[in-house]
Coordinates of C-alpha atoms in Angstrom, one line a residue:
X209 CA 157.7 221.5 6.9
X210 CA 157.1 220.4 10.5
X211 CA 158.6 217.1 10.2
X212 CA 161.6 218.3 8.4
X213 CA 162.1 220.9 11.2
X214 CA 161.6 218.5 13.8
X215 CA 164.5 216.3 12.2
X216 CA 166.9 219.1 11.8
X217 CA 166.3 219.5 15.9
X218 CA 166.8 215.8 16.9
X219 CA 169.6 215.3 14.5
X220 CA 171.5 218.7 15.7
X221 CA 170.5 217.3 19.1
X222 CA 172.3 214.3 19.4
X223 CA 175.4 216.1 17.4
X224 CA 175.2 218.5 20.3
X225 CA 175.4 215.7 22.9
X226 CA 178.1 213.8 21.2
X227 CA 180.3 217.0 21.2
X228 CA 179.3 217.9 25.1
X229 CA 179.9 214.3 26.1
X230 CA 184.0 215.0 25.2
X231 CA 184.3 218.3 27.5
X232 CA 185.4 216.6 30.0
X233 CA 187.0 213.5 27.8
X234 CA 190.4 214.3 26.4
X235 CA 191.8 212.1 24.0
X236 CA 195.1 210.8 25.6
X237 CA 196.9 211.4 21.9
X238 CA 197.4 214.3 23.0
X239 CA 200.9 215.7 24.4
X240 CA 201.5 214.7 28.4
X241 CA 202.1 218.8 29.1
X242 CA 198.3 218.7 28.4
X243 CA 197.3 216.0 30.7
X244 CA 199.7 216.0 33.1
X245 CA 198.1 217.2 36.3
X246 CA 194.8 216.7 35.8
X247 CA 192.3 215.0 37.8
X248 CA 190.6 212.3 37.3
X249 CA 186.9 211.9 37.3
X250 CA 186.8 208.2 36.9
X251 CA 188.6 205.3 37.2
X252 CA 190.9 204.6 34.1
X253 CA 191.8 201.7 32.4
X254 CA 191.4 197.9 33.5
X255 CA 194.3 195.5 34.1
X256 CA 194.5 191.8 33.5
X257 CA 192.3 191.4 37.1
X258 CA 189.9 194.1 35.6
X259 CA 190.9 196.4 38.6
X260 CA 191.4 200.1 37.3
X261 CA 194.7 200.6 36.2
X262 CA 194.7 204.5 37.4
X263 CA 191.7 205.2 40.1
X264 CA 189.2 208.2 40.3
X265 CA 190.5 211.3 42.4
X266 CA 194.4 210.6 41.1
X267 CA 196.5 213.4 39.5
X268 CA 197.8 212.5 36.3
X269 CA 201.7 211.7 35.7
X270 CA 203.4 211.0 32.7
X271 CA 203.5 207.1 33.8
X272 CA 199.8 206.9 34.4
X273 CA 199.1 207.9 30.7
X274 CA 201.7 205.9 29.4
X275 CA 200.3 203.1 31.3
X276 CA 196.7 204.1 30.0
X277 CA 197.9 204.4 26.8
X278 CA 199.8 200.6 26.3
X279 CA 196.4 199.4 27.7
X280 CA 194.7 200.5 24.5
X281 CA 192.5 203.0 26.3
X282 CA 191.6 206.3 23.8
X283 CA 190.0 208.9 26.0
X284 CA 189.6 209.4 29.7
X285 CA 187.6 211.1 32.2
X286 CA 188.9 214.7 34.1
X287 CA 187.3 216.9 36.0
X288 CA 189.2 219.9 35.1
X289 CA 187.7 221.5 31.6
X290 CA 189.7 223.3 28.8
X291 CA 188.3 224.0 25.3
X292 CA 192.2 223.3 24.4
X293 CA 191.1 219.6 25.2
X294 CA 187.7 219.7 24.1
X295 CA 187.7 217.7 20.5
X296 CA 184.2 218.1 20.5
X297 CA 183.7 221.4 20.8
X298 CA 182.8 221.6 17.2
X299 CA 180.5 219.3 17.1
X300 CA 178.6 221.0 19.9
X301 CA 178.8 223.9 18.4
X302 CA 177.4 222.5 15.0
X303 CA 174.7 220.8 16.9
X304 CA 173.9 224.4 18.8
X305 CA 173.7 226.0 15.6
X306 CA 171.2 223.5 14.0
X307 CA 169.1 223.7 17.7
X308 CA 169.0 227.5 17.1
X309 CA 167.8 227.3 13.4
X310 CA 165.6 224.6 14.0
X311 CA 163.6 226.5 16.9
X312 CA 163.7 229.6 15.0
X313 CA 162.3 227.7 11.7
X314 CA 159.4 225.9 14.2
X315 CA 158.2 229.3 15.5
X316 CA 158.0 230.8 11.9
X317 CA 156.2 227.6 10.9
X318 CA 153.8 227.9 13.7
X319 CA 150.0 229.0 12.8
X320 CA 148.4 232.5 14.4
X321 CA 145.7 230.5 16.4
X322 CA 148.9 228.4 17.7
X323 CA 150.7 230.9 19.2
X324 CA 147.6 233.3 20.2
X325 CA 147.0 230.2 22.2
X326 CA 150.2 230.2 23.4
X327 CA 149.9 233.4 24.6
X328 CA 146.6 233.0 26.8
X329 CA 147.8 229.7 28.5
X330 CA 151.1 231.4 29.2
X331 CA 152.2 234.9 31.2
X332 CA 155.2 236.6 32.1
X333 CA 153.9 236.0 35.8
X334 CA 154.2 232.5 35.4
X335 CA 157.6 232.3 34.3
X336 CA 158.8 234.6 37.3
X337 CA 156.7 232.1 39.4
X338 CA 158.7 229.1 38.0
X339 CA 162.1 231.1 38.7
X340 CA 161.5 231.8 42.1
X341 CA 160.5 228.3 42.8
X342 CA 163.8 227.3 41.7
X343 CA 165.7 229.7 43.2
X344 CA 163.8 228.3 46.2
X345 CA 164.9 224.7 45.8
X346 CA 168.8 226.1 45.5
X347 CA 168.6 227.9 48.6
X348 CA 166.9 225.1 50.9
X349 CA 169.3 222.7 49.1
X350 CA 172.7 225.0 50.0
X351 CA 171.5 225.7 53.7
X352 CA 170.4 222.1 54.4
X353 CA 173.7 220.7 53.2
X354 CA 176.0 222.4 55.7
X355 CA 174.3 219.9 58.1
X356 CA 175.1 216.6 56.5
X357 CA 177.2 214.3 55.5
X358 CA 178.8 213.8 51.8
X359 CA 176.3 210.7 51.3
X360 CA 173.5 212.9 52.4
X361 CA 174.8 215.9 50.9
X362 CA 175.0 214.2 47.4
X363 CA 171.3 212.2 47.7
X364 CA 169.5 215.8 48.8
X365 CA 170.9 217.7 45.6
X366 CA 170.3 213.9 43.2
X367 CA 166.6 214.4 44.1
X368 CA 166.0 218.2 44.7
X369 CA 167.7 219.2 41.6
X370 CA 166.6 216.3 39.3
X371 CA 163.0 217.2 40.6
X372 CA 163.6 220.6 39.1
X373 CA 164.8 219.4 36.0
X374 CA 162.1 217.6 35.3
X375 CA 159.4 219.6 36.5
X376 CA 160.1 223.7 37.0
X377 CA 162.9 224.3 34.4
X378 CA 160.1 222.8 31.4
X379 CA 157.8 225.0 33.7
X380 CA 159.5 228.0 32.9
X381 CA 161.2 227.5 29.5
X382 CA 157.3 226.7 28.1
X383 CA 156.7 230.5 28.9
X384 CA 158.9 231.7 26.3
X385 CA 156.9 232.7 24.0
X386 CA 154.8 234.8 26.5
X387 CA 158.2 236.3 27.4
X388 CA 159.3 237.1 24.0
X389 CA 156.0 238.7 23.3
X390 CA 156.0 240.7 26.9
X391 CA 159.9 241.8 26.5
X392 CA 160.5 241.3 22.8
X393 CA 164.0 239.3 21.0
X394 CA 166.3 241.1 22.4
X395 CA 165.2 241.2 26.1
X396 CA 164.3 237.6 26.3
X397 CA 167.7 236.6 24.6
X398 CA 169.2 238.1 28.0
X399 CA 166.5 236.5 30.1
X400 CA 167.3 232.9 28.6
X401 CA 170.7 233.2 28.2
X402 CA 171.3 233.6 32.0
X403 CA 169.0 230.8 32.6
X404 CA 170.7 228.1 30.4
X405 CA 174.5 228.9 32.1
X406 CA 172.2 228.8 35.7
X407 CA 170.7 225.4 34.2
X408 CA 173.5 224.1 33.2
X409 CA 175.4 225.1 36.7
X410 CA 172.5 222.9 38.2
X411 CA 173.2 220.3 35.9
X412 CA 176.8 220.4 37.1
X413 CA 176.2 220.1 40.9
X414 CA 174.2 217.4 39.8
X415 CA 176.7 215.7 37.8
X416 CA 179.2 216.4 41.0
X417 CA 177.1 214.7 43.4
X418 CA 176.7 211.7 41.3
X419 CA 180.3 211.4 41.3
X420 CA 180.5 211.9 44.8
X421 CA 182.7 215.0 44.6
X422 CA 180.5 217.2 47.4
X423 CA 183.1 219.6 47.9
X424 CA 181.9 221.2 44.8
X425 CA 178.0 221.3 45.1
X426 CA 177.8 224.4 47.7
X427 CA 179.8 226.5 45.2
X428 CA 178.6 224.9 41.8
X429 CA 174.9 225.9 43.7
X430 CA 175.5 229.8 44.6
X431 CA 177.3 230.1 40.8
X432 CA 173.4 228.6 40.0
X433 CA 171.8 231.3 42.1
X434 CA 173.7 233.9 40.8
X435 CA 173.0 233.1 37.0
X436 CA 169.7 232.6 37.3
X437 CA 169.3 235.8 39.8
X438 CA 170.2 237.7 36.9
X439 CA 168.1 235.9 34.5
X440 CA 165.1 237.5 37.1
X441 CA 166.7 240.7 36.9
X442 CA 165.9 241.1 33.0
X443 CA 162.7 239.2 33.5
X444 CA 161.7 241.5 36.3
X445 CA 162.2 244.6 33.6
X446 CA 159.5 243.4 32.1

């Protein structure tokens, strides 16, 4: 059972990721009312020189994409998001759906002395801990950037948020099961839901100061705060 389980995750896994990757990747097949406008994220296209036919940062007109398009390119990168232009958004969905079965089929397949250890290793008061201290990075992070520089701006979140990727958001999602069993379904439901759209407003400010668009972070940051302030809200119920 396990390993059948654990190939339903990976598989709806990587669906999930090839449907995410296109939220922000329209196809250019589709009509220039669509595209017209947008930003890009990236630079577009190469010409014979390899230089980028359309540069990062430009606004869309109907010649750029016709350019893009004689170039043979399929997709490009924007920074504006629209489920209109999301051709993935299936996909992820799909891939979500299999990520929900699969962890609910791994927690049914799990043994009593699993999850009673679970429970002892784990406590609701570790999971507000881990919240907290991420809450905490956010707020140093959004009162230290309004005294630097885009370059330092963007290297302070790259490292302060990819820290707490890696090592307080596992924190804090490997107390679930001591959350489910302190607040019950329905209760942690609200409690994670708020903290994935906080992750993934993280992972967003992240994203932003790899591409060096700064003027984003402070407000992709507090949108963060807010998401996961509510996600302590629910936990705090508890």
């Amino acid at each position: 059972m396990k390993p059948l389980v654990n190939l339903l995750v990976i598989g709806s896994l990587v669906v999930a990721v090839l449907g995410a990757v296109t939220a922000y990747m329209p196809r250019l097949s589709l009509p220039d009312d669509q595209l017209v406008g947008l930003t890009l994220g990236s630079d577009a296209g190469k010409d014979q020189a390899g230089k980028p036919l359309v540069p990062a940062k430009s606004k869309l007109t109907a010649e750029h994409l016709a350019q893009l398009r004689d170039s043979g390119a399929k997709r490009i990168h924007v920074r504006e998001f629209s489920l209109a232009r999301w051709s993935g958004l299936w996909l992820f969905l799909a891939g979500t759906a299999g990520l929900i079965a699969g962890s609910v089929a791994a927690r049914r397949s799990r043994a009593p002395q699993a999850a009673a250890s679970q429970g002892r290793t784990a406590s609701v008061d570790d999971a507000r801990r881990s919240l907290s201290e991420i809450r905490a990075v956010i707020a140093d992070i959004r009162a230290t950037l309004q005294t630097m520089d885009a370059a330092g701006a963007s290297a302070i979140v790259l490292e302060r948020i990819g820290a707490a990727q890696r090592d307080l958001v596992p924190a804090f999602l490997n107390q679930r099961p001591a959350i489910a069993a302190a607040l019950g379904q329905a209760r942690t439901a609200q409690v994670m839901e708020r903290f994935a759209m906080g992750e993934r407003s993280m992972n967003r400010a992240w994203s932003a100061a790899a591409d060096g668009f700064t003027d984003e972070l402070d407000e992709t940051l507090s949108t963060a705060d807010e998401l996961l302030a509510q996600s302590a809200e629910h936990l705090a119920r508890g």
